[in-house]
XYZ file of C-alpha atoms in Angstrom:
649
model
C 65.603 5.926 -59.434
C 65.290 5.757 -63.191
C 69.048 5.179 -63.592
C 69.009 2.344 -61.068
C 66.104 0.705 -62.895
C 67.922 1.083 -66.235
C 71.127 -0.477 -64.797
C 69.164 -3.379 -63.313
C 67.414 -3.933 -66.683
C 70.748 -4.030 -68.534
C 72.173 -6.511 -66.007
C 69.165 -8.799 -66.338
C 69.360 -8.573 -70.153
C 73.043 -9.537 -70.169
C 72.334 -12.514 -67.923
C 69.504 -13.644 -70.175
C 71.734 -13.404 -73.267
C 74.482 -15.386 -71.556
C 72.034 -18.095 -70.496
C 70.621 -18.263 -74.028
C 74.112 -18.568 -75.508
C 75.054 -21.333 -73.073
C 71.839 -23.220 -73.859
C 72.439 -22.989 -77.620
C 76.031 -24.169 -77.199
C 74.878 -27.094 -75.062
C 72.340 -28.142 -77.708
C 74.966 -27.991 -80.473
C 77.407 -30.070 -78.401
C 74.668 -32.566 -77.545
C 73.684 -33.041 -81.193
C 77.298 -33.376 -82.233
C 78.052 -36.214 -79.816
C 74.721 -38.001 -79.806
C 75.180 -40.198 -82.906
C 72.185 -42.118 -84.222
C 71.994 -45.894 -84.294
C 74.777 -47.367 -86.351
C 77.228 -44.505 -85.671
C 77.183 -43.568 -89.272
C 74.989 -40.509 -89.591
C 76.206 -37.162 -88.282
C 74.232 -33.950 -87.999
C 74.140 -31.906 -91.167
C 77.443 -30.160 -91.678
C 79.510 -32.709 -89.745
C 80.257 -35.174 -92.546
C 83.159 -37.482 -91.797
C 85.045 -39.417 -94.453
C 87.255 -41.903 -92.687
C 88.380 -45.473 -93.157
C 89.560 -48.406 -91.021
C 92.856 -48.479 -89.228
C 96.010 -49.601 -90.988
C 97.039 -53.111 -90.150
C 93.744 -53.915 -88.484
C 91.350 -56.546 -89.729
C 88.411 -55.250 -87.764
C 86.031 -52.454 -88.534
C 85.260 -49.853 -85.903
C 81.789 -50.352 -84.486
C 81.884 -47.806 -81.673
C 82.212 -44.778 -83.915
C 83.926 -43.338 -86.957
C 87.689 -44.084 -87.182
C 90.171 -41.308 -86.566
C 91.351 -39.125 -89.408
C 94.808 -40.705 -89.366
C 93.494 -44.200 -90.004
C 93.911 -45.864 -93.383
C 92.823 -49.145 -94.864
C 95.221 -51.980 -95.564
C 93.124 -55.134 -95.310
C 94.446 -56.317 -98.635
C 97.172 -58.905 -98.989
C 99.803 -58.190 -101.656
C 97.914 -55.285 -103.180
C 99.755 -54.890 -106.473
C 98.245 -51.789 -107.995
C 99.023 -51.045 -111.592
C 100.212 -47.542 -112.408
C 97.566 -47.076 -115.007
C 94.456 -46.911 -112.860
C 93.433 -43.345 -112.222
C 90.327 -41.238 -111.993
C 89.384 -39.642 -115.280
C 86.275 -38.205 -116.803
C 84.472 -40.988 -118.606
C 82.199 -41.289 -121.580
C 78.508 -41.839 -121.364
C 76.716 -44.302 -123.583
C 75.168 -42.693 -126.622
C 73.687 -45.424 -128.741
C 72.217 -48.436 -127.001
C 69.537 -49.971 -129.202
C 70.033 -53.650 -129.838
C 68.572 -57.112 -129.320
C 69.024 -58.801 -125.981
C 70.703 -61.718 -127.720
C 73.077 -59.340 -129.519
C 74.371 -57.956 -126.246
C 77.682 -59.764 -125.992
C 77.567 -62.974 -127.956
C 81.329 -63.253 -128.194
C 82.283 -63.139 -131.848
C 80.407 -65.418 -134.171
C 76.978 -64.295 -135.398
C 74.301 -66.824 -134.561
C 76.408 -68.481 -131.861
C 73.859 -67.861 -129.140
C 72.441 -70.729 -127.160
C 69.338 -68.805 -126.190
C 66.092 -68.671 -128.181
C 65.678 -65.547 -130.273
C 62.313 -64.247 -129.154
C 62.636 -60.547 -128.578
C 64.360 -58.278 -131.063
C 65.303 -54.624 -131.273
C 65.348 -54.116 -127.538
C 67.039 -51.102 -126.035
C 69.869 -52.082 -123.732
C 68.847 -49.399 -121.294
C 65.230 -48.643 -120.711
C 64.110 -45.316 -122.056
C 62.474 -43.828 -118.987
C 61.190 -40.741 -120.761
C 57.490 -39.996 -120.891
C 56.336 -43.341 -122.137
C 53.239 -41.932 -123.738
C 55.492 -40.671 -126.519
C 57.115 -44.077 -126.997
C 54.504 -46.137 -128.743
C 54.307 -49.708 -129.893
C 51.968 -52.626 -130.170
C 51.157 -54.009 -126.718
C 50.840 -57.550 -127.987
C 52.852 -60.684 -127.256
C 50.932 -63.190 -129.310
C 48.470 -62.890 -132.148
C 45.446 -63.586 -129.999
C 46.456 -62.539 -126.512
C 47.370 -59.102 -125.222
C 50.335 -58.483 -122.987
C 47.952 -57.516 -120.225
C 46.182 -60.859 -120.523
C 49.427 -62.782 -120.510
C 50.725 -60.784 -117.602
C 47.513 -61.576 -115.759
C 48.167 -65.280 -116.319
C 51.773 -64.899 -115.184
C 50.980 -63.376 -111.824
C 52.691 -64.956 -108.836
C 50.681 -67.925 -107.598
C 48.470 -67.678 -104.502
C 48.078 -63.979 -105.122
C 45.156 -61.645 -104.882
C 44.179 -60.613 -108.402
C 43.164 -57.205 -107.152
C 46.867 -56.398 -106.940
C 47.922 -58.232 -110.060
C 48.871 -57.310 -113.583
C 45.216 -56.943 -114.477
C 45.459 -53.348 -113.281
C 46.492 -52.046 -116.694
C 44.731 -49.391 -118.657
C 45.306 -47.695 -121.949
C 46.206 -44.057 -121.863
C 45.974 -41.472 -124.555
C 49.137 -40.580 -126.396
C 50.009 -37.342 -128.162
C 48.559 -36.764 -131.574
C 50.474 -38.390 -134.367
C 51.045 -41.603 -132.428
C 49.545 -44.754 -133.841
C 49.096 -46.759 -130.681
C 48.190 -46.505 -127.052
C 50.562 -47.523 -124.326
C 49.504 -49.923 -121.632
C 50.196 -48.409 -118.264
C 49.585 -49.572 -114.679
C 46.892 -47.564 -112.950
C 48.290 -47.761 -109.447
C 52.001 -47.629 -110.051
C 54.194 -45.146 -111.835
C 57.953 -45.586 -111.559
C 60.009 -42.430 -111.651
C 60.608 -41.111 -115.143
C 63.918 -39.689 -116.280
C 64.523 -37.173 -119.028
C 64.759 -38.725 -122.447
C 68.175 -39.213 -123.971
C 68.565 -38.593 -127.634
C 70.004 -41.622 -129.391
C 72.472 -41.053 -132.165
C 73.668 -43.662 -134.638
C 77.118 -42.133 -134.527
C 79.733 -41.761 -131.834
C 79.518 -38.299 -130.368
C 81.500 -36.273 -127.914
C 81.647 -37.586 -124.348
C 78.599 -37.027 -122.182
C 79.529 -36.804 -118.532
C 77.313 -38.479 -115.980
C 77.518 -36.221 -112.981
C 75.271 -37.363 -110.194
C 73.508 -40.593 -111.019
C 74.609 -42.197 -107.768
C 74.054 -39.289 -105.383
C 70.801 -40.354 -103.834
C 70.774 -37.340 -101.563
C 70.616 -34.864 -104.428
C 67.317 -33.073 -104.904
C 68.014 -33.180 -108.612
C 68.019 -36.977 -108.467
C 64.973 -37.445 -106.259
C 63.035 -39.071 -109.068
C 65.637 -41.833 -109.266
C 65.236 -42.838 -105.656
C 63.624 -46.176 -104.842
C 61.761 -44.278 -102.156
C 61.509 -40.846 -100.607
C 62.585 -40.831 -96.969
C 62.008 -44.569 -97.105
C 58.256 -44.196 -97.539
C 57.406 -46.655 -100.264
C 55.678 -45.749 -103.495
C 53.591 -48.887 -103.604
C 49.925 -49.136 -104.381
C 47.415 -48.476 -101.650
C 46.658 -52.198 -101.351
C 50.286 -53.136 -100.789
C 51.189 -55.463 -97.931
C 54.716 -54.125 -97.787
C 55.066 -51.975 -94.695
C 56.515 -48.491 -94.679
C 60.217 -48.944 -94.067
C 61.997 -46.760 -91.503
C 64.908 -44.741 -92.761
C 68.072 -46.741 -93.343
C 71.024 -46.011 -91.117
C 73.537 -45.417 -93.867
C 75.791 -42.619 -94.917
C 74.563 -41.778 -98.399
C 76.690 -38.638 -98.622
C 79.879 -40.425 -99.716
C 80.871 -38.546 -102.831
C 81.406 -40.682 -105.916
C 83.496 -39.133 -108.718
C 82.476 -39.278 -112.373
C 84.912 -42.141 -112.894
C 85.919 -44.113 -109.821
C 89.234 -45.944 -110.037
C 89.826 -49.436 -108.705
C 91.679 -47.965 -105.722
C 88.714 -45.657 -105.159
C 86.423 -48.688 -105.156
C 88.672 -50.365 -102.582
C 88.288 -47.365 -100.298
C 84.550 -47.061 -100.896
C 84.032 -50.743 -100.092
C 85.789 -50.415 -96.758
C 83.961 -47.190 -95.953
C 80.588 -48.782 -96.664
C 81.338 -51.912 -94.658
C 82.379 -49.693 -91.758
C 79.436 -47.289 -91.961
C 76.519 -48.761 -93.939
C 73.736 -50.272 -91.884
C 70.540 -51.849 -93.084
C 67.222 -51.247 -91.363
C 67.109 -52.203 -87.699
C 64.898 -55.324 -87.498
C 61.357 -54.622 -86.303
C 61.688 -57.452 -83.798
C 64.710 -59.372 -82.582
C 65.643 -62.847 -83.715
C 68.276 -65.387 -82.764
C 69.840 -65.022 -86.206
C 70.661 -61.369 -85.486
C 72.912 -62.350 -82.592
C 74.461 -65.108 -84.703
C 75.366 -62.573 -87.377
C 76.881 -60.191 -84.819
C 78.951 -63.011 -83.380
C 79.988 -64.062 -86.877
C 81.120 -60.543 -87.716
C 83.259 -60.419 -84.605
C 84.877 -63.759 -85.465
C 85.596 -62.653 -89.033
C 87.108 -59.349 -87.917
C 89.307 -61.201 -85.444
C 90.232 -64.047 -87.780
C 93.452 -65.833 -86.809
C 96.336 -65.031 -89.136
C 97.089 -67.803 -91.615
C 99.751 -67.906 -94.302
C 99.639 -71.241 -96.074
C 96.100 -72.380 -96.826
C 95.369 -75.412 -98.926
C 93.852 -74.406 -102.301
C 94.018 -70.696 -101.442
C 96.905 -68.676 -102.876
C 97.222 -65.683 -100.548
C 98.167 -62.939 -103.087
C 94.823 -63.434 -104.863
C 92.854 -62.160 -101.887
C 92.425 -58.918 -100.024
C 93.022 -60.835 -96.810
C 93.247 -64.605 -97.073
C 92.814 -65.038 -93.289
C 89.514 -63.167 -93.285
C 88.274 -64.980 -96.391
C 89.167 -68.398 -94.973
C 87.412 -67.696 -91.670
C 84.345 -66.170 -93.328
C 84.025 -69.131 -95.692
C 84.327 -71.588 -92.789
C 81.632 -69.768 -90.841
C 79.377 -69.760 -93.906
C 79.724 -73.522 -94.168
C 79.049 -73.959 -90.443
C 76.319 -71.385 -89.932
C 74.487 -70.113 -93.011
C 70.876 -71.091 -93.585
C 68.889 -69.834 -96.569
C 65.136 -69.903 -96.958
C 64.016 -70.197 -100.581
C 60.519 -68.899 -101.306
C 58.430 -71.488 -103.091
C 55.789 -68.991 -104.190
C 55.701 -67.662 -107.718
C 54.811 -69.062 -111.122
C 57.040 -70.353 -113.874
C 58.641 -69.378 -116.183
C 59.750 -66.202 -114.405
C 60.085 -67.887 -111.029
C 61.820 -71.218 -110.437
C 62.736 -71.642 -114.095
C 66.540 -71.640 -114.464
C 67.964 -70.908 -117.893
C 71.308 -72.709 -118.185
C 72.730 -71.621 -121.555
C 74.071 -68.407 -122.996
C 75.464 -65.218 -121.544
C 72.851 -64.903 -118.768
C 73.424 -68.443 -117.486
C 74.880 -67.373 -114.131
C 71.482 -66.590 -112.638
C 70.036 -69.869 -113.906
C 72.851 -72.056 -112.644
C 72.754 -70.397 -109.243
C 68.969 -70.862 -109.033
C 69.195 -74.513 -109.998
C 71.956 -75.314 -107.499
C 70.515 -73.182 -104.694
C 67.037 -74.683 -104.840
C 68.502 -78.200 -104.848
C 71.013 -77.511 -102.087
C 70.630 -79.473 -98.854
C 73.498 -77.980 -96.894
C 72.401 -74.352 -96.821
C 68.657 -74.433 -97.520
C 66.289 -74.613 -94.571
C 62.541 -75.161 -94.580
C 62.216 -73.241 -91.314
C 62.336 -69.502 -92.167
C 62.872 -68.608 -88.509
C 66.339 -70.151 -88.754
C 67.247 -68.364 -91.979
C 69.979 -65.740 -92.166
C 69.059 -65.001 -95.779
C 65.941 -65.269 -97.938
C 66.280 -66.041 -101.651
C 63.879 -64.568 -104.211
C 64.231 -67.095 -107.075
C 63.331 -65.095 -110.157
C 65.076 -64.994 -113.522
C 65.687 -61.548 -114.990
C 66.282 -63.258 -118.345
C 62.893 -64.960 -118.295
C 61.213 -61.795 -116.997
C 62.422 -59.907 -120.066
C 61.715 -62.752 -122.466
C 58.205 -63.341 -121.120
C 56.858 -59.859 -120.449
C 58.813 -57.340 -122.479
C 56.659 -55.882 -125.260
C 58.687 -55.731 -128.440
C 59.631 -52.196 -129.501
C 57.700 -50.697 -126.580
C 60.785 -49.255 -124.825
C 58.752 -49.674 -121.656
C 59.655 -51.784 -118.645
C 56.798 -50.773 -116.386
C 55.079 -54.136 -116.556
C 58.345 -55.889 -115.647
C 58.783 -53.674 -112.592
C 55.111 -54.102 -111.748
C 55.446 -57.876 -111.876
C 58.293 -57.821 -109.356
C 56.329 -55.353 -107.229
C 53.391 -57.760 -107.173
C 55.649 -60.682 -106.336
C 57.317 -58.916 -103.407
C 53.960 -57.618 -102.207
C 52.613 -61.158 -102.205
C 55.641 -62.394 -100.260
C 55.200 -59.581 -97.719
C 51.494 -60.375 -97.336
C 52.009 -64.115 -96.896
C 55.128 -64.079 -94.701
C 56.310 -61.688 -91.967
C 59.983 -61.886 -92.847
C 60.189 -59.205 -95.529
C 58.684 -56.566 -93.274
C 60.957 -57.502 -90.348
C 63.971 -55.977 -92.102
C 62.449 -54.132 -95.054
C 63.914 -56.830 -97.297
C 67.510 -56.246 -96.148
C 68.041 -59.951 -95.404
C 66.599 -60.962 -98.802
C 68.692 -61.418 -101.927
C 68.320 -61.912 -105.650
C 70.676 -63.110 -108.383
C 70.128 -61.489 -111.782
C 72.373 -61.307 -114.842
C 70.291 -59.486 -117.453
C 71.389 -55.924 -118.279
C 68.044 -54.543 -117.170
C 68.112 -56.089 -113.690
C 69.496 -52.982 -111.929
C 66.615 -50.891 -113.281
C 64.007 -53.566 -112.611
C 65.079 -53.980 -108.986
C 66.003 -50.450 -107.910
C 62.484 -49.528 -106.795
C 61.063 -52.270 -104.571
C 64.166 -54.408 -104.053
C 66.682 -51.631 -103.468
C 67.311 -52.557 -99.828
C 67.872 -56.215 -100.656
C 71.263 -57.652 -101.521
C 71.395 -57.730 -105.327
C 73.874 -60.006 -107.081
C 74.105 -58.317 -110.488
C 76.205 -58.933 -113.592
C 75.646 -55.288 -114.553
C 77.632 -54.008 -111.573
C 77.980 -50.315 -112.386
C 78.906 -48.214 -109.362
C 77.485 -45.126 -111.128
C 74.127 -46.770 -111.820
C 72.983 -47.609 -108.305
C 75.245 -50.565 -107.484
C 76.060 -50.225 -103.778
C 79.551 -51.435 -102.924
C 79.480 -53.440 -99.711
C 75.791 -54.323 -100.050
C 75.319 -55.499 -103.628
C 77.407 -58.289 -105.166
C 79.085 -58.314 -108.579
C 77.876 -61.499 -110.267
C 80.264 -63.114 -112.788
C 78.797 -63.196 -116.290
C 79.588 -66.676 -117.588
C 78.904 -67.810 -121.156
C 77.766 -71.437 -120.810
C 77.753 -73.432 -124.042
C 77.202 -76.947 -122.709
C 74.976 -77.752 -119.750
C 76.378 -81.255 -119.373
C 79.962 -80.035 -119.233
C 80.126 -76.289 -118.516
C 83.918 -76.440 -118.057
C 84.606 -77.966 -121.482
C 87.704 -76.582 -123.293
C 89.062 -75.080 -120.091
C 92.717 -74.007 -120.125
C 95.101 -72.609 -122.713
C 98.666 -72.577 -123.951
C 101.551 -72.059 -121.525
C 102.844 -68.511 -121.196
C 105.929 -69.241 -123.335
C 103.742 -70.154 -126.329
C 101.431 -67.169 -126.176
C 102.762 -65.108 -129.081
C 99.947 -62.570 -129.485
C 100.256 -59.574 -127.184
C 96.559 -58.659 -127.007
C 93.310 -59.970 -128.472
C 89.759 -58.701 -128.805
C 86.841 -59.622 -131.033
C 83.188 -58.740 -130.737
C 80.237 -56.700 -131.916
C 80.335 -52.922 -131.883
C 78.113 -52.442 -128.861
C 78.321 -49.154 -127.011
C 80.945 -46.445 -127.471
C 84.158 -48.057 -126.150
C 84.594 -50.813 -128.731
C 84.432 -48.537 -131.795
C 87.146 -46.409 -130.188
C 89.203 -49.545 -129.536
C 88.955 -50.592 -133.196
C 89.564 -47.078 -134.434
C 92.974 -47.071 -132.752
C 94.025 -50.710 -133.052
C 92.216 -52.681 -135.755
C 94.792 -53.689 -138.422
C 97.229 -51.172 -136.976
C 99.789 -53.466 -135.329
C 100.682 -57.166 -135.830
C 100.992 -57.665 -132.050
C 97.457 -56.364 -131.463
C 94.799 -58.741 -132.778
C 91.815 -56.426 -132.459
C 88.772 -57.368 -134.546
C 85.098 -56.685 -134.864
C 82.787 -59.646 -135.299
C 84.825 -62.636 -136.435
C 83.663 -64.995 -139.200
C 81.679 -68.021 -138.112
C 83.613 -71.124 -137.146
C 82.490 -74.444 -135.747
C 82.262 -74.203 -131.996
C 83.595 -70.659 -132.186
C 87.071 -72.183 -132.468
C 88.811 -69.159 -133.966
C 87.774 -66.950 -131.072
C 88.682 -69.538 -128.441
C 92.065 -70.281 -130.042
C 92.971 -66.596 -129.984
C 92.131 -66.446 -126.280
C 94.129 -69.579 -125.580
C 97.201 -68.211 -127.382
C 97.210 -64.519 -126.344
C 99.011 -62.960 -123.405
C 96.329 -60.387 -122.672
C 92.616 -60.581 -123.469
C 90.859 -57.245 -123.841
C 87.578 -57.097 -121.918
C 86.009 -53.921 -123.293
C 82.550 -52.922 -122.141
C 79.621 -53.089 -124.520
C 76.341 -51.325 -123.888
C 76.828 -52.002 -120.181
C 79.906 -52.324 -117.995
C 79.855 -56.117 -117.787
C 81.116 -58.610 -120.341
C 81.498 -62.417 -120.363
C 85.047 -61.888 -121.627
C 86.277 -61.267 -118.083
C 85.427 -64.808 -117.018
C 86.347 -66.225 -120.437
C 89.853 -64.791 -120.134
C 90.239 -66.562 -116.787
C 88.702 -69.694 -118.274
C 91.348 -69.768 -121.043
C 94.183 -68.595 -118.733
C 94.658 -65.253 -120.473
C 95.375 -62.167 -118.336
C 92.188 -60.002 -118.399
C 92.550 -56.360 -119.429
C 89.386 -54.645 -118.208
C 88.418 -51.455 -120.046
C 85.161 -50.458 -118.421
C 84.984 -47.416 -116.171
C 83.037 -47.860 -112.925
C 82.723 -51.646 -113.356
C 82.955 -53.538 -110.068
C 84.738 -56.844 -110.824
C 83.175 -60.090 -109.522
C 83.765 -61.112 -105.899
C 85.236 -57.692 -105.231
C 84.742 -58.149 -101.476
C 87.277 -60.974 -101.483
C 89.559 -60.891 -104.521
C 92.477 -58.544 -105.119
C 91.890 -58.039 -108.834
C 94.999 -55.942 -109.315
C 97.112 -58.999 -108.514
C 96.022 -60.918 -111.630
C 94.332 -58.449 -114.014
C 95.094 -55.140 -115.711
C 92.513 -52.381 -115.330
C 92.779 -49.477 -117.779
C 90.661 -46.300 -117.931
C 88.616 -45.969 -121.091
C 90.391 -42.822 -122.156
C 93.743 -44.648 -122.125
C 92.780 -46.877 -125.065
C 95.156 -44.933 -127.299
C 98.020 -45.996 -124.980
C 96.918 -49.624 -124.748
C 100.000 -51.234 -126.324
C 102.521 -49.097 -124.476
C 100.776 -49.860 -121.187
C 100.919 -53.612 -121.816
C 104.518 -53.516 -123.023
C 105.542 -51.576 -119.915
C 104.548 -54.542 -117.739
C 107.765 -56.500 -117.062
C 107.885 -60.099 -118.261
C 108.315 -61.305 -114.683
C 105.182 -59.456 -113.664
C 103.231 -60.860 -116.618
C 104.278 -64.441 -115.753
C 103.209 -63.822 -112.166
C 99.767 -62.568 -113.235
C 99.271 -65.415 -115.714
C 100.087 -67.948 -112.998
C 97.613 -66.264 -110.675
C 94.903 -66.349 -113.352
C 95.268 -70.130 -113.374
C 95.034 -70.242 -109.582
C 91.960 -67.984 -109.376
C 90.213 -70.042 -112.076
C 88.664 -72.408 -109.515
C 86.411 -69.577 -108.300
C 84.783 -69.109 -111.727
C 83.807 -72.670 -112.693
C 80.316 -74.144 -112.645
C 79.901 -77.780 -111.619
C 76.737 -79.861 -111.812
C 77.494 -80.818 -108.223
C 79.080 -77.799 -106.504
C 82.524 -78.180 -104.974
C 84.372 -76.116 -102.366
C 85.392 -72.618 -103.505
C 83.682 -72.905 -106.911
C 81.577 -70.151 -108.472
C 78.346 -71.231 -106.751
C 79.946 -71.090 -103.316
C 81.752 -67.830 -104.120
C 78.501 -66.099 -105.142
C 76.821 -67.329 -101.985
C 79.815 -66.301 -99.895
C 79.829 -62.732 -101.226
C 76.110 -62.426 -100.409
C 76.693 -63.901 -96.945
C 79.752 -61.701 -96.308
C 77.925 -58.495 -97.217
C 74.926 -59.460 -95.091
C 77.186 -60.013 -92.075
C 78.744 -56.559 -92.439
C 75.650 -54.479 -93.186
C 73.097 -55.953 -90.814
C 71.247 -53.438 -88.697
């Protein structure tokens, strides 16, 4: 009897174990095949890194592409042999004035007022209580008082800049630092600044938002905002995006191509809280762009300049036919609605001026809008609110927080998408830091387009940095000598900002008659010496300064000189559309020593081809008082529109 009972017990136990095993297997299979909304997030451990199908112009919406699929949406992709992934250098010394940043070559040739001096290019986000300075803007008014007066209009003062208190600082400090009471942006470890060039510092994981080590750099944690308790901005559900795409220390231009296509195929913004007719319009638009009819000869569009001229043509047509933009009228000058039209930050001002005056795209009915424009100037934000020598940007971030909070309280549109259908255009170096907290989900058109510093390929837009010297005629002096009369092989001149330019001069200044590599050039009327060199050189060196961006990229195109970009991790302007490798040379920073041999290895036929293409792409980088088809205003707007179409929830 006992043996029978024992046998029966063993049989029952085996059955139970089998049933348990089957149940576990079923759960695993269920989780593996049940993809979340957007088809871009897999269960932990099932990461997929795939890209669109070769020869196809459409992105897979039903699920991740197969492992055999490759991307080839680019027309005439002429990659140079010199673009490769290498370990890069990290900036060591970045203290300078905002006007010093990249003022071409002649000292004093800056069209902007000199108000703030000795400003760090990058904010020092270390414990700000140890970074002291006078919190004064004028002799008789504190920064807190001025900030209070500069609050966005129609705004509740209880959430304004008046919430500033003084905090104690460690002994030995002479001042107290003004600090918001209800807002504390994440603080990064301090970086020691050296006046000399030091060994490379590798930046390992600044863009890996999933890393626990980088949690403090996140705009939010699990998409729960870090706003004040009185905020009108709603908690935003988790974005449907694959944030696990690994980004190497230095990402090559070909790597950026792949990352762009991956993000357009997989990235999804927040699903709207309620449906709208514009959502269906965007879905229909995406389908039409993906299935664009093949075209070969397009008036004013030279096919080799573009990734896919058929897709660009169709997308641009649909933008002209469909796009409506709502421009918020809230906000006080000079930070809001106050375009600055001169100098190296002029791109944001010209766009603001032309966008607010536009009758074709702007709508007064926000329910019809596909995009919402936040018309603030990062240049005026810095000039108005930055406290000299404070090394603190908290009040600048707080101001934008207050502005967005006011918009969210007054209108329902921000909270419908978590700001994903809103966009900003900002050219100041600090804009990525100022906007990465409360505007991170919005489309950010940034001059400082550094893929390792939070710039999201496929969502954010690389804004061309254009040095405007004359508001009445921004295209004055356009053009240059024909290719046959360009006797100088390569030219560069500029201040020693950052770590790349000193290395460039170390290897090439006064070393070779074919290489006209200078520091700051002597003053000349109208900066003629500098311009004449650009007009008469084959290649114009566009070396990064403190940040990845430089006005030289657009200047080279302006003066019909082939750009040579030396700036690791810089996303060139209009990257969604243009095939930069067809008309520019992109060289890793650590290949500076080989600069001449690289340029000489380019066949003459290839150089003539690139120089001709520079002249043809020029139309996309010109400002006009009255915008014309395919000019820089329309190209900026198109890149914003294009990214919105492909990332909508």
